PDB file of C-alpha atoms in Angstrom:
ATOM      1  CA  UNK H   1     -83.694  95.407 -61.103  1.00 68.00           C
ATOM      2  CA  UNK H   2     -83.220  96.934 -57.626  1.00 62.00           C
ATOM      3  CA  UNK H   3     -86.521  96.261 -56.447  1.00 68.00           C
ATOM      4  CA  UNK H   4     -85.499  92.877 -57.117  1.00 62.00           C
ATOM      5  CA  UNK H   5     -82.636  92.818 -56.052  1.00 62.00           C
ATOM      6  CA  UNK H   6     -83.857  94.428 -52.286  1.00 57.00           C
ATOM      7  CA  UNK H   7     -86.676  91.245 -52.634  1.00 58.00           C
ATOM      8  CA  UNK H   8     -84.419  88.758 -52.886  1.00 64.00           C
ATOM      9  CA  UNK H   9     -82.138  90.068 -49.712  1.00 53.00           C
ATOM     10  CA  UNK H  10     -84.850  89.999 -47.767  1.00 53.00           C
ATOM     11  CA  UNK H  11     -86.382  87.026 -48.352  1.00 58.00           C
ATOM     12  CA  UNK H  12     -83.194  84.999 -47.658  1.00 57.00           C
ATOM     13  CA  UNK H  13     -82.379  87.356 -44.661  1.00 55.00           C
ATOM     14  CA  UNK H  14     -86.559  86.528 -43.269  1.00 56.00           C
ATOM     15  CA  UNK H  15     -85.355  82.778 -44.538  1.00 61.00           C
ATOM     16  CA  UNK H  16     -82.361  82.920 -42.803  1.00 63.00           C
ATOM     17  CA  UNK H  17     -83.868  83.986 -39.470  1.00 56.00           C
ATOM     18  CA  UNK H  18     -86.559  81.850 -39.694  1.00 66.00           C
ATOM     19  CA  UNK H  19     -84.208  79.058 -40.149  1.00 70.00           C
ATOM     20  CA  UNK H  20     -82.138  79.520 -36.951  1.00 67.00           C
ATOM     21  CA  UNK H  21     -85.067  80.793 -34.868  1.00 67.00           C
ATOM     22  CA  UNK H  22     -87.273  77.956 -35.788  1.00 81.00           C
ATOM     23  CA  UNK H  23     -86.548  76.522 -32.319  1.00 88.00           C
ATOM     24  CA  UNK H  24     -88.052  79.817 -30.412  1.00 87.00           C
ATOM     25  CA  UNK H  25     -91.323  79.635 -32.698  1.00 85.00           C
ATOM     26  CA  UNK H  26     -92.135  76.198 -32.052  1.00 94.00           C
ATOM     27  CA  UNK H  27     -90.959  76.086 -28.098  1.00 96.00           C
ATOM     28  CA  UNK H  28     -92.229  78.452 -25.417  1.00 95.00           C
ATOM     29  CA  UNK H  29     -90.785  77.191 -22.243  1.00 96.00           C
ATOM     30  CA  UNK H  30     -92.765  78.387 -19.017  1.00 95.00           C
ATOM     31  CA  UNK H  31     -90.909  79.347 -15.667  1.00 94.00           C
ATOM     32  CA  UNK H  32     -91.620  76.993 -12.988  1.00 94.00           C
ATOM     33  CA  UNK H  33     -93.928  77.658 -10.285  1.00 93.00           C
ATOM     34  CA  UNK H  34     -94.943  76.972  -7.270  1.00 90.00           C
ATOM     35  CA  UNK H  35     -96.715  73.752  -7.082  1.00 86.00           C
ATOM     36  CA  UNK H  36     -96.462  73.261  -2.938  1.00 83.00           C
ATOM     37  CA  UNK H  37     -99.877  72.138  -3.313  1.00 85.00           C
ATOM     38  CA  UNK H  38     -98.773  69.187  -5.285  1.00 93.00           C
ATOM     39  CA  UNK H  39     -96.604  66.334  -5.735  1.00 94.00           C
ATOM     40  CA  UNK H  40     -93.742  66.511  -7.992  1.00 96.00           C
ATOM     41  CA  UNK H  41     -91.205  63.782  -9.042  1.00 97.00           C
ATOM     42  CA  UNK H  42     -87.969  64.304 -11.030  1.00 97.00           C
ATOM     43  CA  UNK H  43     -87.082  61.728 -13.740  1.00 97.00           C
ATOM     44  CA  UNK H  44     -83.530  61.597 -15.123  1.00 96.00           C
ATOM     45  CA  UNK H  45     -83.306  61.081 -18.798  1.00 96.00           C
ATOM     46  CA  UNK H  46     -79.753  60.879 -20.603  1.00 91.00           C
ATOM     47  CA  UNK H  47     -78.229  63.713 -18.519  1.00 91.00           C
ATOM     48  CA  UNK H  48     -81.687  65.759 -18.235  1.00 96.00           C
ATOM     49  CA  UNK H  49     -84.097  66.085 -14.792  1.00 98.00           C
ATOM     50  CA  UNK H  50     -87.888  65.954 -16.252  1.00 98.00           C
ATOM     51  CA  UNK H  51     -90.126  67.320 -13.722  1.00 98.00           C
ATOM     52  CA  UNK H  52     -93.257  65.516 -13.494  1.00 98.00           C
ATOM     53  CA  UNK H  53     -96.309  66.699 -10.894  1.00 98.00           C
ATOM     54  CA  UNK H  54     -98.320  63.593  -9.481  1.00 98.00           C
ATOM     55  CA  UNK H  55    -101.859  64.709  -8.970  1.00 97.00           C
ATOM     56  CA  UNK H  56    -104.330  62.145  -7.237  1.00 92.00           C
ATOM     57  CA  UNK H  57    -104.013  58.928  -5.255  1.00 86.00           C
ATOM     58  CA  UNK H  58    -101.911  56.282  -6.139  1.00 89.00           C
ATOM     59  CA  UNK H  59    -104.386  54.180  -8.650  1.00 92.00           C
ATOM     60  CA  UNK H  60    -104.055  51.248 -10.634  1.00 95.00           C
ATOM     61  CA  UNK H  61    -105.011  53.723 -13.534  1.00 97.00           C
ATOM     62  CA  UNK H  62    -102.743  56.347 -14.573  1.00 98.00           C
ATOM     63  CA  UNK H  63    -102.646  59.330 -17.295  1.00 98.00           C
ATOM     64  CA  UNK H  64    -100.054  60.796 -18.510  1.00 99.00           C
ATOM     65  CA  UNK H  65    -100.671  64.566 -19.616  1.00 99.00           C
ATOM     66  CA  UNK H  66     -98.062  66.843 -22.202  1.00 99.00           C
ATOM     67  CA  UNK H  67     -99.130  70.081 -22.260  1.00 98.00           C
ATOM     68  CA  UNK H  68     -99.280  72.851 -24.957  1.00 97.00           C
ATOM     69  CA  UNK H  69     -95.719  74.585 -26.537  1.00 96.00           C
ATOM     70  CA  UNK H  70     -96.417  77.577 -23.978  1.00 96.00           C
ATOM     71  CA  UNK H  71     -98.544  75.683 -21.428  1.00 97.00           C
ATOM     72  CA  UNK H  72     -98.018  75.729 -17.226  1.00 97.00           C
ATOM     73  CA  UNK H  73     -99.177  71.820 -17.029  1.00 98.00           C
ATOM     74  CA  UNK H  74     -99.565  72.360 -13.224  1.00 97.00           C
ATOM     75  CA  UNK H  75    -102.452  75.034 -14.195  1.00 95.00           C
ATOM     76  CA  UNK H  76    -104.757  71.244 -14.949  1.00 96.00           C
ATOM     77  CA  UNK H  77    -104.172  69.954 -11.529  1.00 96.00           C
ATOM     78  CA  UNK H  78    -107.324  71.565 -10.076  1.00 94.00           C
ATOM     79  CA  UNK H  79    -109.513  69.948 -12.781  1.00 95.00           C
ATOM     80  CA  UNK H  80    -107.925  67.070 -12.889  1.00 94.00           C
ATOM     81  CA  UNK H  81    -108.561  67.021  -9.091  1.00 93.00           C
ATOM     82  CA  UNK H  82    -112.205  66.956  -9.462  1.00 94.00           C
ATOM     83  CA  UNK H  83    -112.497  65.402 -13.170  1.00 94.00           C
ATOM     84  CA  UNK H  84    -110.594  62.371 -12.680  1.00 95.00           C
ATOM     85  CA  UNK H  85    -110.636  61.351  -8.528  1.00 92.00           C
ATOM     86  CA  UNK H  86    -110.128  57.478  -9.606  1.00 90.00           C
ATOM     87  CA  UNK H  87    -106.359  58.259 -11.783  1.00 96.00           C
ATOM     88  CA  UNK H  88    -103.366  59.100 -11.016  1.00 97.00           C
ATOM     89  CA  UNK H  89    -102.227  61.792 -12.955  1.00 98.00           C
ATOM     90  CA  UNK H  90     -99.099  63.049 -14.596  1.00 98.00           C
ATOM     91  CA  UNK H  91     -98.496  66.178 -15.874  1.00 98.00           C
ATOM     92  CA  UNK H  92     -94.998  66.135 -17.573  1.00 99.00           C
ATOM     93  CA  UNK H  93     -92.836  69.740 -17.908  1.00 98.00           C
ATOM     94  CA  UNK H  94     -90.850  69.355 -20.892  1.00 98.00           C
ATOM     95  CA  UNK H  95     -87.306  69.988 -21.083  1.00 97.00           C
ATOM     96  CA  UNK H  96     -86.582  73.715 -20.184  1.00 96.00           C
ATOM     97  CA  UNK H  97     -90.048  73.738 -19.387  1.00 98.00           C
ATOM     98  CA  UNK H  98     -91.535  74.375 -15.492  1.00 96.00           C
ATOM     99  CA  UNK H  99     -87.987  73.055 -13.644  1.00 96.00           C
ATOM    100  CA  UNK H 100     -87.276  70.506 -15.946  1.00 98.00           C
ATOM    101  CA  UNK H 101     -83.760  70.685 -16.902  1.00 98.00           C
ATOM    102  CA  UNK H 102     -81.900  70.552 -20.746  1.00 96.00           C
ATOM    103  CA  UNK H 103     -83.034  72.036 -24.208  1.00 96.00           C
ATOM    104  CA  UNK H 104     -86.709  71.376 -26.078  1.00 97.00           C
ATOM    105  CA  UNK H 105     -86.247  69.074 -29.264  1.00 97.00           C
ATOM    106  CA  UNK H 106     -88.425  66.689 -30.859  1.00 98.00           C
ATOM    107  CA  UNK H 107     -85.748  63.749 -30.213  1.00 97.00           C
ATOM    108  CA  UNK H 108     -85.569  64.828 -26.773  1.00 97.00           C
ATOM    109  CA  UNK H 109     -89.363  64.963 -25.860  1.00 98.00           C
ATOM    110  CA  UNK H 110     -89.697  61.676 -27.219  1.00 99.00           C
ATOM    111  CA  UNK H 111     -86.852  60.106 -25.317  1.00 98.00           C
ATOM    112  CA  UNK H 112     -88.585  61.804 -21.972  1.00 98.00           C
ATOM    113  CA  UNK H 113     -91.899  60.620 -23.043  1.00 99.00           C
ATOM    114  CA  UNK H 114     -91.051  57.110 -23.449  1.00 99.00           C
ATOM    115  CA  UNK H 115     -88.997  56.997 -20.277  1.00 98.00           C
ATOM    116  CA  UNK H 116     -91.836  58.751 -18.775  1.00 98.00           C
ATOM    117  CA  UNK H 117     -93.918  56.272 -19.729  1.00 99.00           C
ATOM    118  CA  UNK H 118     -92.139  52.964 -18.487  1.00 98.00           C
ATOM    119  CA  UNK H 119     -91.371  54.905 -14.886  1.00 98.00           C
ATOM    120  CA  UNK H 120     -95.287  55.322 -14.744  1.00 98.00           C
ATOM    121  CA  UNK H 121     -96.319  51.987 -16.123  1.00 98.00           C
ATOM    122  CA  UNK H 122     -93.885  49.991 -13.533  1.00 97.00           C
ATOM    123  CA  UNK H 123     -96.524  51.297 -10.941  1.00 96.00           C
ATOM    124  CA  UNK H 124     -99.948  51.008 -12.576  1.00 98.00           C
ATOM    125  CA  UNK H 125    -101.565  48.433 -14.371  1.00 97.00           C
ATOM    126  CA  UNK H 126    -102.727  50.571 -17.253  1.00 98.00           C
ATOM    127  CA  UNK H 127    -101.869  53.705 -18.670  1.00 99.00           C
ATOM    128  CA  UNK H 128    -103.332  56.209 -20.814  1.00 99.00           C
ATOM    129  CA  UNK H 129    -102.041  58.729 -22.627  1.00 99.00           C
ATOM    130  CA  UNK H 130    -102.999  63.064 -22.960  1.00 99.00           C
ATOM    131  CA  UNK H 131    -101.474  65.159 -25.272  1.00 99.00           C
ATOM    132  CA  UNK H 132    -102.361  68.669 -26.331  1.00 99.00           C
ATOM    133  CA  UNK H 133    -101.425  70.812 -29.332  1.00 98.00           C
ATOM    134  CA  UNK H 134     -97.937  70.359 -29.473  1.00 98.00           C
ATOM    135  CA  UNK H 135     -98.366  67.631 -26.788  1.00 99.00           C
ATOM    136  CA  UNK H 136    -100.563  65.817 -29.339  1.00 99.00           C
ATOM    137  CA  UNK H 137     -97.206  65.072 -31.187  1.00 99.00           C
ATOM    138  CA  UNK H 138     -95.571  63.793 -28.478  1.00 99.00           C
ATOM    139  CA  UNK H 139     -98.296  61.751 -27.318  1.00 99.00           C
ATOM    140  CA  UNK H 140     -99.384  60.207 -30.239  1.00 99.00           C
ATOM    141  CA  UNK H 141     -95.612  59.124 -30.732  1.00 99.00           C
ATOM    142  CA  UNK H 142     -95.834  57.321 -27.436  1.00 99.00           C
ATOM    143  CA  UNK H 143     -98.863  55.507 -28.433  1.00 99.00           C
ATOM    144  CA  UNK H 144     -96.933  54.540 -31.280  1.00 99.00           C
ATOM    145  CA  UNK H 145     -93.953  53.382 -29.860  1.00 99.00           C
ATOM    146  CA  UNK H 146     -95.697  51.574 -25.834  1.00 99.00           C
ATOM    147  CA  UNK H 147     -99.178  49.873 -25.496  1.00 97.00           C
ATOM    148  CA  UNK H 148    -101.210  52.768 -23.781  1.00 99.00           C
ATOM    149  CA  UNK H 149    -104.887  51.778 -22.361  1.00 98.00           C
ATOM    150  CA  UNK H 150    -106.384  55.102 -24.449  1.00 99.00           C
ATOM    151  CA  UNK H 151    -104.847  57.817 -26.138  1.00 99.00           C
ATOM    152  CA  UNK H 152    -106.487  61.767 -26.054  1.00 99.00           C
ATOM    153  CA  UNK H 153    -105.452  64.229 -28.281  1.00 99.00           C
ATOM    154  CA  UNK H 154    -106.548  67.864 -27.912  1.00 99.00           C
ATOM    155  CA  UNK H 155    -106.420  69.969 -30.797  1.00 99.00           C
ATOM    156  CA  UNK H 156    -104.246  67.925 -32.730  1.00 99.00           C
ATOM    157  CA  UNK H 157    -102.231  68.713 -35.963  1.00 99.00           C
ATOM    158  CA  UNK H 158    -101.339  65.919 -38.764  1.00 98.00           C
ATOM    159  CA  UNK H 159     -97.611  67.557 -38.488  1.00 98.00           C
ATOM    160  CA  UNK H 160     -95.804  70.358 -37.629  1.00 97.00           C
ATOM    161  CA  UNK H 161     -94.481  70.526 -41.119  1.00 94.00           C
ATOM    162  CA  UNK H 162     -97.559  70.931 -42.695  1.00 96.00           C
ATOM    163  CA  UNK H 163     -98.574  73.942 -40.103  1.00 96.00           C
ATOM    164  CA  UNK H 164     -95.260  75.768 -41.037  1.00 92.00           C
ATOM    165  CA  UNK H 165     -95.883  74.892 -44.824  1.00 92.00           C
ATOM    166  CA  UNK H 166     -99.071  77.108 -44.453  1.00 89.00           C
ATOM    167  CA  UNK H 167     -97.604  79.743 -41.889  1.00 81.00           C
ATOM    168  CA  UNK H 168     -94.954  80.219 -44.602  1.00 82.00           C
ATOM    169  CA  UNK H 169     -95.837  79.016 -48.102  1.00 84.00           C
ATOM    170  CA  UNK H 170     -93.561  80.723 -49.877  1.00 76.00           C
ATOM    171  CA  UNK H 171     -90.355  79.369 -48.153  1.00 75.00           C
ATOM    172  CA  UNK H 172     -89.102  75.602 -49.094  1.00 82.00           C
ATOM    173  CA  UNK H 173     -90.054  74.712 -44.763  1.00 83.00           C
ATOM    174  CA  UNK H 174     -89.411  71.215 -45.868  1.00 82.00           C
ATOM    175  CA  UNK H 175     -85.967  71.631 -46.310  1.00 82.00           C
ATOM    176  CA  UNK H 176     -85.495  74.190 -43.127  1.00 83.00           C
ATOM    177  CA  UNK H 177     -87.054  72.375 -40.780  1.00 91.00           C
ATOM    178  CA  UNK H 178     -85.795  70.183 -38.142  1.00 93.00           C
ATOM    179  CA  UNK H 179     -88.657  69.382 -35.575  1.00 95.00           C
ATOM    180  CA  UNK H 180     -91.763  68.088 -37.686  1.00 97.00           C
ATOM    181  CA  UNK H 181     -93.489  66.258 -35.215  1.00 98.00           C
ATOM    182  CA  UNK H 182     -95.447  64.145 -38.192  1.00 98.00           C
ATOM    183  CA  UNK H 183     -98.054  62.639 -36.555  1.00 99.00           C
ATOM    184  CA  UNK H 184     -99.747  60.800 -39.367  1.00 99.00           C
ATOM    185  CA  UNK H 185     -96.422  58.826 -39.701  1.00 98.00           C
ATOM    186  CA  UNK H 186     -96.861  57.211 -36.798  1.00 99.00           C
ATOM    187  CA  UNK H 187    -100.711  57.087 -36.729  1.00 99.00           C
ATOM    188  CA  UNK H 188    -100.921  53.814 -38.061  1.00 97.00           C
ATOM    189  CA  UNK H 189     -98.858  51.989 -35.348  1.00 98.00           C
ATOM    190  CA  UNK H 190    -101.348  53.145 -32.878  1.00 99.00           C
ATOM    191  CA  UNK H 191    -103.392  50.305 -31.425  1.00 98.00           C
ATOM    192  CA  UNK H 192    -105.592  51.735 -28.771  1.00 99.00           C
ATOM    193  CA  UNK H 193    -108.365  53.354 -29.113  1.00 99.00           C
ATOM    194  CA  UNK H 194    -108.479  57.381 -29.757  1.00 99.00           C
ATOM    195  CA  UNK H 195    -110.423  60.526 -28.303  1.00 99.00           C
ATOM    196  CA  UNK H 196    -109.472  63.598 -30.610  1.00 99.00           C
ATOM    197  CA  UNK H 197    -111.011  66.837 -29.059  1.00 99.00           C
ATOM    198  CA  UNK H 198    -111.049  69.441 -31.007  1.00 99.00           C
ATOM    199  CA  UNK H 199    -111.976  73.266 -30.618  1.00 98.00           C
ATOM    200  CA  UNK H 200    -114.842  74.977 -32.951  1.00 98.00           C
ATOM    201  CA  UNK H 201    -113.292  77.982 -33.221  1.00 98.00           C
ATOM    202  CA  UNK H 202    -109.512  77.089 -33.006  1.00 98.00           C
ATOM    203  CA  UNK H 203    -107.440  79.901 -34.928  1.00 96.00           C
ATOM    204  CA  UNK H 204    -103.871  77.882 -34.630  1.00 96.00           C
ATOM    205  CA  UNK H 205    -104.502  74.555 -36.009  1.00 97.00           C
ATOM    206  CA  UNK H 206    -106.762  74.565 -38.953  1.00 97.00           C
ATOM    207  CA  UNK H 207    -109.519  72.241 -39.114  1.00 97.00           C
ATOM    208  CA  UNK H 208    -108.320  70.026 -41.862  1.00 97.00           C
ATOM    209  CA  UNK H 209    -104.525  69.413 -40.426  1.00 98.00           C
ATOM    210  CA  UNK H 210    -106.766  67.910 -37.469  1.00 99.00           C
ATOM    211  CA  UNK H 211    -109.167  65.919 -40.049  1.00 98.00           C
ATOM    212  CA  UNK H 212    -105.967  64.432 -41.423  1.00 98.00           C
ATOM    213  CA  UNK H 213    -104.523  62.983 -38.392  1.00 99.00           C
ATOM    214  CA  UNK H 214    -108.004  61.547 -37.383  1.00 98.00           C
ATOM    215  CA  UNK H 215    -108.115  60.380 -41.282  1.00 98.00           C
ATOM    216  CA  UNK H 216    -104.856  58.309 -40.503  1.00 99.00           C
ATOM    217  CA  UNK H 217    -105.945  55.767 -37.915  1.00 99.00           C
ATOM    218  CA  UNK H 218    -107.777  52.676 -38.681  1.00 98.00           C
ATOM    219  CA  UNK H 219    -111.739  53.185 -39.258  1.00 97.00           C
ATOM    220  CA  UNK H 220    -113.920  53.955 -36.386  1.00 97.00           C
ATOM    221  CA  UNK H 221    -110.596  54.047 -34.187  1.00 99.00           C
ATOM    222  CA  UNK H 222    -111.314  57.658 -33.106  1.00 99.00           C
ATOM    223  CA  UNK H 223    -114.292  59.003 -31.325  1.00 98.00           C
ATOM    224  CA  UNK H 224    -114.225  62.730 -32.502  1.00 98.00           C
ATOM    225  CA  UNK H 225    -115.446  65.913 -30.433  1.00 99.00           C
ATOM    226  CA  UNK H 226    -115.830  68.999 -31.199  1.00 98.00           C
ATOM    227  CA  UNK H 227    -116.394  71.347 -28.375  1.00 98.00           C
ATOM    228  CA  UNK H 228    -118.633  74.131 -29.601  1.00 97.00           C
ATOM    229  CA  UNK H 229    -117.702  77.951 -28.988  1.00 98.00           C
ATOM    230  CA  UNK H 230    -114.048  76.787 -27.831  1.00 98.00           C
ATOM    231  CA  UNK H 231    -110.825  78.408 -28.954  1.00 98.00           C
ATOM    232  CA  UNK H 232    -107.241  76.622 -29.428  1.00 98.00           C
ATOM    233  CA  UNK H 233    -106.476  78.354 -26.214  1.00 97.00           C
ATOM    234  CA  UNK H 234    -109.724  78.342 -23.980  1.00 98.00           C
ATOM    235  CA  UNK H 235    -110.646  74.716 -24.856  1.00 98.00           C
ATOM    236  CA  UNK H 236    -110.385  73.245 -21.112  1.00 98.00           C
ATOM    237  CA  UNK H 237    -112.619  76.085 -20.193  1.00 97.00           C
ATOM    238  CA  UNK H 238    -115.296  74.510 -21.315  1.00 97.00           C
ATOM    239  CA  UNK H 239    -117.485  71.840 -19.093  1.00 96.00           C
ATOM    240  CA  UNK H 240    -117.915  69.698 -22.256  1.00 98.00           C
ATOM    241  CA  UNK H 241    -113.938  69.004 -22.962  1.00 98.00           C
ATOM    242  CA  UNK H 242    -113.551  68.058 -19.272  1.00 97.00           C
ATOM    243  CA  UNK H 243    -116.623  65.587 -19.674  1.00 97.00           C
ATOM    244  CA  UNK H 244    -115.687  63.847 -22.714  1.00 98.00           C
ATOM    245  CA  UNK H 245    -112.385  63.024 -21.692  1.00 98.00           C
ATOM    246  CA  UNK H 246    -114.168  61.767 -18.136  1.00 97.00           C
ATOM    247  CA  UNK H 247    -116.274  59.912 -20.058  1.00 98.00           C
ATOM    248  CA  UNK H 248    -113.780  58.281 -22.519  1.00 98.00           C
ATOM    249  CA  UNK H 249    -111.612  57.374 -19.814  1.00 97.00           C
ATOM    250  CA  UNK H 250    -114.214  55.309 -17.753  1.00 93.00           C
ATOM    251  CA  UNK H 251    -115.252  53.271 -20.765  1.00 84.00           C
TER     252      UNK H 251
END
């Protein structure tokens, strides 16, 4: 009866902490840095300053890039540089995130990425969309919500509920969390059409959360790639992701 007793304190103390630090496991904001090199514009959003680094010559095609949950977006601006001479590109800091101003929140990334969106698309006749990992979430939200040109997720995840559900099977998640970033909900209101890049050897998002997002938009929608001998974190490495997206973005 002790034993049990000592089980059942701990698992609501692990739930408890889990509960209230759910924020600091999904959100890893980076420092900003020193971007002289670069172009950076500042954005205000209900009360927030979203940082935003232009990369490129003004175009009449633009892409808008959201990084990773611990990613320094200005890290792309090199490749980006030599990938994509004929766009203009984007690379949004979140809030909290690399001089951006205000809290991280699922509400509050999509309120930034939609205003991101109409500040860019004022300026250039089309507009496509990036997101990776966690950026995946916000982009494919966008799609959902603006008519993007093309839409590129990189290692995507049908939700963040469903990767917590697995993390931590043996706690009700549905009920504790707060930020679920469900993808496949808004899958279906995506009209353009979709690159989904995904790594061979990713250890964070399992294959089949990525299969299920793909799954979710309309047959032959998505052009799938998988880049061989890449990891979640190492994917960009590798000359084959920066080709495909080069590719998909000059059809």
């Amino acid at each position: 009866m002790l034993i049990l007793k000592v089980a059942m304190v701990l698992y609501v103390g692990f739930g408890v902490v889990l509960y209230f630090a759910q924020n600091a496991l999904i959100y890893y904001p980076t420092p900003e840095v020193d971007g002289s090199d670069t172009h950076a514009e500042r954005i205000a959003v209900d009360g927030a300053q979203i940082k935003v680094w232009v990369v490129g010559s003004p175009s009449a095609e633009a892409l808008i890039y959201f990084g990773g949950n611990a990613e320094d977006v200005h890290r792309n601006a090199a490749d980006v540089r030599s990938t994509l001479p004929g766009r203009t590109v984007y690379l949004v800091n979140y809030r909290g995130y690399g001089g951006s101003s205000g809290e991280p929140g699922e509400q509050a990334l999509f309120a930034d990425a939609l205003a991101v969106f109409d500040h860019v698309a004022a300026r250039h006749e089309r507009v496509a969309v990036m997101g990776r990992s966690l950026g995946s979430g916000v982009a494919t939200y966008l799609a959902s919500e603006r008519t993007v040109e093309r839409l590129i997720l990189v290692t995507p995840y049908d939700s963040v509920l469903a990767i917590a559900q697995r993390a931590y099977p043996f706690f009700p998640v549905g009920l504790m969390l707060r930020d679920r970033f469900d993808s496949v909900a808004y899958a279906a209101q995506v009209t353009s059409p979709v690159l989904a890049l995904t790594a061979a050897n990713d250890d964070m998002i399992p294959a089949a959360n990525s299969q299920r997002l793909v799954a979710a938009f309309r047959p032959g929608q998505v052009e799938q790639v998988v880049v061989e001998r890449a990891g979640h974190h190492d994917i960009s490495a590798w000359p084959r992701y920066w080709e495909a997206i080069a590719t998909f973005l000059q059809r």
